[in-house]
Each structure stands twice: as structure tokens, then as C-alpha cells.
Amino acid sequence: MILDGNSVINRAFYGVRTLTTKSGQYTNAVYGFLNILDRVRQEEKPEALCVAFDLHGPTFRHEKYDQYKATRHGMPEELAQQMPVMKDVLRAMNVPIYACQGWEADDVIGTVAKRCAAAGWDCVVVTGDRDSLQLVDEHVTVKLIVTKGGQTGSTNYTPELFREEYGLEPIRLIDLKALMGDSSDNIPGVRGVGPKGALELLHKYGSLDGVYENLTPQNMKGKLYEKLANDKDMAYLSYDLATIRLNAPIDFTPEDALVKEPDRQALYDLFLNLEFIKLIDKYHLRGAPSVGGGVPDAPNASIPATCGPSRTPAPTAIPATKAEFDALLEQWKQAEYLALSASDDLETLALDDGAHPALLSRARLGLAWDFVLPALFSGELRLAVHGSKELIRRLLERCLPAEGIAFDTEVAAYLLDAARGKYELPALALQYCQTELPAYKDLTAAGTEPAEALRSLLLREAAAILALIPPLSEGLQEQKLGKLYYEMDLPLCPVLAEMEVEGVLVDAEALHSFDEMLRARIEAIRADIYRYAAGEFNVNSPKQLGEVLFDRLGLPAGKKRSTNVEVLEKLRDKHPIIGCIMEYRTLTKLQATYAEGLLKVVGPDGRVRTTFQNTVTATGRLSSTDPNLQNIPVRTDLGAEIRKMFVPEPGSVFVDADYSQIELRVLAHMAGDAAMQAAFNSGEDVHRVTASQVFGVPLEEVTPQLRRSAKAVNFGIVYGISEFSLAEDIGVSRAEAKSYIDNYLNKYHGVRDFMAAVVEQGTKEGYVSTLYGRRRWIPELKDGKYMVREAAKRMAMNAPIQGTAADIIKLAMLRVDKALKAAGLEARLVLQVHDELIVECPEAEAETVAALVTREMEGAAALAVPLTAEAKIGKSWYEAK
């Protein structure tokens, strides 16, 4: 099997979203190439494998025709940077590379295919270029890579398949191109003869020679004769240009390309630098010697404290008495950081300060264990952990102290690369310290007794946490993220853990009744759907629903026969079944996700506990999972009913405070837009002011409809909305939507200039940042694909605004939590929903808490416009909202 290297990597580059390492090196083309290579190897299982590449410089074809490939754009810089890396990876994989100066990769491939056939070998050519189909014969198959609907697949072209598709022998592809030309290679062909006409000629006359042997006015009617006669020289030149040569001067035999084992060390190091952590596992490279000196094998071995040579492991202490533990504790108090890794049940701990690594366990310490956790988390030590929020929650659930956590490797890694998505300790140790952590299952599979495997793993994890502190700290300092880390994201972890432990009470009885009501309504609406459809079917099946709507009822179907909400909305007036289907979907989602779904997660004490994800979103926003309490619907009456189910304890109330138009206020501040700032500072309704400005009407003549449109424009601008999306949102033509956006940016030119500056800075630096320095890396701003770049621009415009708003609400949470505790109130934060905070408190504290929360939220940031919050009090979330 031979791969057309340039074709495959080009397809990979455009088919995989932009990926970069933490240092900014582009990697998406290499990653995509390897995925394609892996797939075709699995499909074909070749005994011999090689890759052909083009070399820079003119070829003999350029000498014959100086316009050859003249219309092609140059290789994007982002792809060009990856070409030498790709070749390094292939060399490390022991995959031979063939190229020949003055010849194209196609000629190298053709030569390899011919020599394989001559030696009795079958050859599979992997390419995305149809030019290679001319090589197809009884020994040569072309595996043509194709992309449809965003999915990459392949088709194996044999002589039979080619004849079926073209009605010709594969070699006649050359004749076809000679007649119709090839715009991608700028092969001229015969002017005015297209693919259809060229095929008809070849079906009739067999070849290019056959066409010209029969070139007479009688055989070729009208202008076709003149076209062929006038461009005969061009046709034969095109034939020559399109012909793949089979005699490139390369040193090749099939045996030279026999599949070999990779150079595991070289490939490991390359994948490590490219941050292909998953591929290290996929290629079974763990165990290759690492830069840091190898993988520790003994249970008491330590991972390097810095990303350099391994330090000599100190003997592991395993105290058996309180006196022995106290002695260690005194030593640890002198350490800059004491790394800690704990078992899920908190009954086995590994600790490492770089000099006194130790293993603590309830089994070993017995009754003395009761002193261990309170002493470690009293606040006297500077602890470093991975995932402090989770650890603090486990401690609080056991009514234990949770003080002294001074570093969290997970949160630090998130701040350095917020778009990464996952921050597992083994991946970070591999990325930052070139050190591997074995998995627990691998240790037990190797015969280690489970308890010993756990102890070994915890010791390694503690050492890895300690080793990560220097590179992560350095990264935070380089990116000027220290203040954000130490004053916002890290101290927020205990606040979130306390909220998770607290949970929020649910009226289970009311929720049961609501669930039953929804089920009854779902059955009724399903019966209506069956009646309109004249029969039963699975309403939840897009395929069956499409058959009912587009085949049985004859409603207009798009190309994809989609039944998504946008399609159904456009069909709403076409048939009454559409309204029923949309209502059915709304009801079933409410019932499954919120009614039935919430009932499943109500705890024994009647409270629901969500998990606040603080290392997931790229903008810095918090998210909520298991269950998602940030996504309780409010726009429909039925959805709002769900909030009635969330209630405080008897004798208590909810205080619900939210910011007013925080993202627009942040935009006014960051953009320095005088007109927008004036609107906020005057106390006027900013949407009415915008409507007056954009639509050119006096303020007093702004209608509710104009205000709604202005509101859509206001918030749309924050999200980098396109004219198409705005037109869809407010029901106007694209031309009108464009004029609204243009008018807006002309009136608020500070916003216009700010957005342009953000995109320019993001393109130049590779990232955009919030008011507090939180970075969103957007390498897609330099992507070679227009649509990707446009989406990246919208992302770049939105991230500083949404991210700053998220930062402000985090600061507000810290202030509110601190103020509630300082005032000695029983009130406690229970929920955060983007720009909204919910506090549960005794009724007697309600007014005090409302005033406190409002004050602390409004004081969280000093902007050029007022930061306003409004607090309401209620006996349910619905009432307080």
C-alpha cells in the first residue's frame, strides 16, 4: 500500500478542526493523517507500506507547459509547518518515504505500482485524487478517500468499478482529461468540451486518437468539429500532462517497504511533543523510556519533582502511631508544598513534599487515624492536590475540615488551556513532565495485589502532582494568570463544594403530580398525532416521522429530509400535525429530563445535588451536571412550573438575585463606547435607546416590536451574530437584518472598533482575553477554511464579553459567601445559574440577605457603567425569580 502523502495530509488538514499544542504548534493535519493511515491499514492489512510526497520546485510538466497548476493557491502556512513533522512521524514509524526532484508524487506512485505488479505484488494506492484512477488494473486498486456530510470514507476502485462508473477502461481517464481538461491542475483540454461531451466522444470513438482519426464535419456536427480541430495541439499536450509516468528514478522494491515495528522511543517523543496523549496509548508506546528518566516501578518510587532528571527517591514512611505521624507533620509544615493524593474513601493517602514521601492508611494507624485528616486539612499545611473541589466535597460530606489547599493542578491546567476539555492527571504528567502514570487496572493486570496497586498508584500520583507545580506555575506566570488563579478560580473551589454538599430541596410530591400530568398530556397529544397520520408509528424516530410527513402527508422535504426544530417551524402552517409534534417533543423532554429525571436524583433528605463543573467551558463559565440545574426551562409556562418544585426548608425562603444585562454592560465598558455608556448611565432602557438609534425613531415612539428587535440586535452583537441568524430570530429579510447590524455598528462605533480590534489581536496573538486576563485560545482564526475562520471570529468577539461576565459572577460568589459567613448568618448559597445567585436563608434573615447579596454583587466589579443586581424573595425558586 502506498499513500499519496500530499493528498492525504491535505484532506486531513481541511477535515480536522484546527489543533495546536500549548506552544502553538499546529497538529491537526498530522493527527488527521494518522487517523486515515490507521483506518486504511486496518481495512487493507498491507504487508508492505510506504508514502510518496511531492518535492518543492518545478517538474518536467511545468517545463512543457508553464501554466501547469498555475491557478493553485499556495499551501497554507499552518499546513506547511506540519509537513516536516509528518515526515518525522513516518520515519519514526519506519514507514519509507519516496520522492523525486522534478517528478510528482503521482509519478512516484505510478512507478511503485508498476514495479509491484512486475514483481507479482498487488498494490493499493490511497489518495483523494482521481488522477490515480488511470493506474487501476488487475494488480492495482485505488482506494479513493471521499468526504461526504463531514464524514470521511473511501471507495476501492477496481477495473470493474471504474468501467461501471465511466463506461471506459481505467487507462482512458487520460483521454478523458485530455478532452475536458482539469481545472485543479490547470490542464487546458479542448475549450468548450466538458465532462459529459468528453465521455460521449470516448464512448463512441474509444480514445483520443480515435476521436481525431474520425474528426470530420460529418461526424462532429456544428461547433464541436471547430473546437476539436482548433485545440488539437492542446488536447495532445493535455494528454501528456495528465499521463502519470511509470519510470520515476527511485530506488524501490516491494521488499524495501515491508512493514516494520516503529522506533518506539522516537515515536513516543514525537507524540509527546505533539501532545498526542491518546495516540501514545493507541500505539502501545507507554513504557518507552521517557525524557525524565523512565517510569518508576517500585511502589515507593517518586516521579521527578521537576521536568528534568529523576530525583533519587527517599524511603517511603508508613507511620503506625500518632507519634510517628506527628513527627512527619512537623517536617511537612516546613515544605513549600505538600502534594496529596487520596483514595475515594479517604482511608488511604499518599503525601510527598519532595523529601519526606509517606503513605498513610486507616488500616495501619488504627485509632490514630481520627487525628490524620483533621490535622492535614487544618490549614497549617500548604497542600497541593488534583481536583480540589471534589476532594473538599468528600471531606465536607464527612463533616471534616477542608482548609489549606494552596495548589490545584487541575484548575491550573484548565486556566492555561481552557479549550482542552479534560485534565486527567496522567495526561498532564505526560504532557508537562514527560512522565507516565500507570493505570490501576494495568498494575493489577500485571499481578500486583489490589491494595498494593492502590498504594503504588497514590504514591505516584502525589509525586506527579508535586512535579507539575513548577511547570504549571511558570505557565501561569508567563500568561499573567496568577491573580486570576489565586484570587478567583482556586478559592472558588471550596465555595462550589459547599454548594454541592448543601443541595436544594425539591417538593417530591408536587413533582410526582407534575410527572403524572405530563404523561397524561403526552398520551393525549400522541393520539392526535396518530389521528392526523392515519396510523401509529414511533414519533421519536426521525426516519419514521420523515416518512409520515414527507411521504404519507406530502409535506415539502429538504434535501436531507430533516425533522429538526428549524424544519418543523417552517412547516407549522402546512399541517396541524406539526404543532402537535412540536408540543409532543416539548412535553416528552420536560417529562423525561426534569420530572422523571429529577425524581431519580432526589436524595434521602429530599434534596437534589448537582455538580458544578469549573474546568469545562472554554469561556470560564460554570456549568451544571447530574442533573443540570442551569438549564431548567423558563420561557414556557410548563417549563416555569418546574421551578415551583424547588423550595427552601420549612421556615426558610429563597433570595434570588441576578444581574441586569451584565454582558451588555461589560461590552459598554470594554468597548469604551460613549453612546452605549451614556444609555446605561442615564438609567434609560438600553433596548429602547438602541431601537431609537438603530431604527431612527424618537425614543417615545419606540414600539414593543422595535424594542424586541433592538434587544435581539443588542445580544446578537455580543455573540457575533450573522445577518442570516438575526433575520431568522426576528423574522425579517437578510437585507433588513444586515441594515440593522450596520446601523447598530455605525451608531455604536466604539463597539464596532472593539470587535475589530479583538479579532485582530486574536489573529495575531492566537488568543483573546477577558477583563481579568482569562485567555481563550482560538487558533482557528488562522485556519485555511473560510467558514472555520468566520466561526472563529464570532467566537473571538464573544469570548471576552461572556468570559468577563463569568469572571464577575465568580467574584460575586466569593464576596457573597464571605459576607454571609462574616455576618454570622445561617444563609448559604445553593445555586448559581450564569448571572443569577440563589441563597437559602431563614425567613427572619431574608431582607438582610437580599440587601447583602445585592451589595456584594454590585460591588464585584468597577465598570464605566453601573453594575446592577436585583434580589427577590420567595417560597420557591419560581416565586423568587
Tab-separated table of N, CA and C in Angstrom, residues 32 80 91 98 113 131 137 154 209 292 300 340 415 465 521 645 673 684 694 699 717 720 749 755 824 842:
chain	number	residue	atom	x	y	z
A	32	GLY	N	-4.902	14.055	11.727
A	32	GLY	CA	-5.852	13.506	10.761
A	32	GLY	C	-5.205	12.487	9.844
A	80	ALA	N	1.903	23.964	5.946
A	80	ALA	CA	3.329	23.862	5.597
A	80	ALA	C	4.175	23.552	6.831
A	91	ARG	N	8.964	8.561	9.629
A	91	ARG	CA	10.288	7.938	9.797
A	91	ARG	C	10.351	7.184	11.125
A	98	TYR	N	9.037	8.145	-0.247
A	98	TYR	CA	9.632	8.247	-1.579
A	98	TYR	C	9.252	9.581	-2.203
A	113	ALA	N	3.618	1.319	-8.251
A	113	ALA	CA	2.554	0.386	-8.648
A	113	ALA	C	3.029	-0.548	-9.757
A	131	ASP	N	-6.950	11.453	-10.287
A	131	ASP	CA	-5.953	11.254	-11.340
A	131	ASP	C	-5.369	9.832	-11.290
A	137	ASP	N	-5.643	-1.520	-12.421
A	137	ASP	CA	-5.614	-2.703	-13.288
A	137	ASP	C	-5.774	-3.937	-12.407
A	154	SER	N	-14.030	5.878	2.151
A	154	SER	CA	-13.204	5.546	0.985
A	154	SER	C	-13.935	4.563	0.091
A	209	ASP	N	-6.971	9.298	-29.763
A	209	ASP	CA	-6.578	9.040	-31.148
A	209	ASP	C	-7.800	8.720	-32.000
A	292	GLY	N	12.226	12.119	31.203
A	292	GLY	CA	12.519	12.335	32.618
A	292	GLY	C	13.210	11.174	33.297
A	300	ASN	N	7.435	2.581	46.105
A	300	ASN	CA	7.875	3.785	46.798
A	300	ASN	C	8.686	4.709	45.909
A	340	LEU	N	-0.761	15.802	47.812
A	340	LEU	CA	-1.606	14.787	48.430
A	340	LEU	C	-2.483	14.116	47.384
A	415	LEU	N	-6.793	26.706	33.360
A	415	LEU	CA	-6.566	28.115	33.045
A	415	LEU	C	-5.581	28.280	31.894
A	465	ILE	N	1.819	15.191	41.110
A	465	ILE	CA	1.249	16.494	41.466
A	465	ILE	C	2.367	17.453	41.851
A	521	ARG	N	-50.843	14.217	29.321
A	521	ARG	CA	-50.869	15.122	28.171
A	521	ARG	C	-50.104	14.544	26.984
A	645	MET	N	-41.107	23.544	41.887
A	645	MET	CA	-40.796	22.327	42.640
A	645	MET	C	-39.570	22.509	43.544
A	673	ASP	N	-17.475	52.433	24.508
A	673	ASP	CA	-18.413	53.101	23.604
A	673	ASP	C	-19.198	54.168	24.357
A	684	GLU	N	-31.788	54.950	31.367
A	684	GLU	CA	-32.808	54.631	30.361
A	684	GLU	C	-32.807	53.133	30.062
A	694	VAL	N	-30.945	52.744	16.238
A	694	VAL	CA	-30.816	51.886	15.059
A	694	VAL	C	-31.919	52.135	14.045
A	699	LEU	N	-37.324	58.406	20.885
A	699	LEU	CA	-37.401	57.444	21.977
A	699	LEU	C	-38.839	57.130	22.360
A	717	ILE	N	-25.148	41.025	18.833
A	717	ILE	CA	-23.820	41.611	18.627
A	717	ILE	C	-22.820	40.986	19.590
A	720	GLY	N	-21.639	37.836	18.219
A	720	GLY	CA	-21.129	37.856	16.858
A	720	GLY	C	-22.142	37.339	15.855
A	749	HIS	N	-20.058	52.999	17.268
A	749	HIS	CA	-18.799	52.724	16.556
A	749	HIS	C	-17.703	52.261	17.508
A	755	MET	N	-14.734	45.257	18.459
A	755	MET	CA	-14.859	43.922	17.881
A	755	MET	C	-13.756	43.675	16.852
A	824	GLY	N	-22.259	36.100	60.218
A	824	GLY	CA	-22.775	35.078	61.118
A	824	GLY	C	-24.186	34.635	60.786
A	842	PRO	N	-33.137	31.537	56.554
A	842	PRO	CA	-34.339	31.631	57.390
A	842	PRO	C	-35.133	32.890	57.016
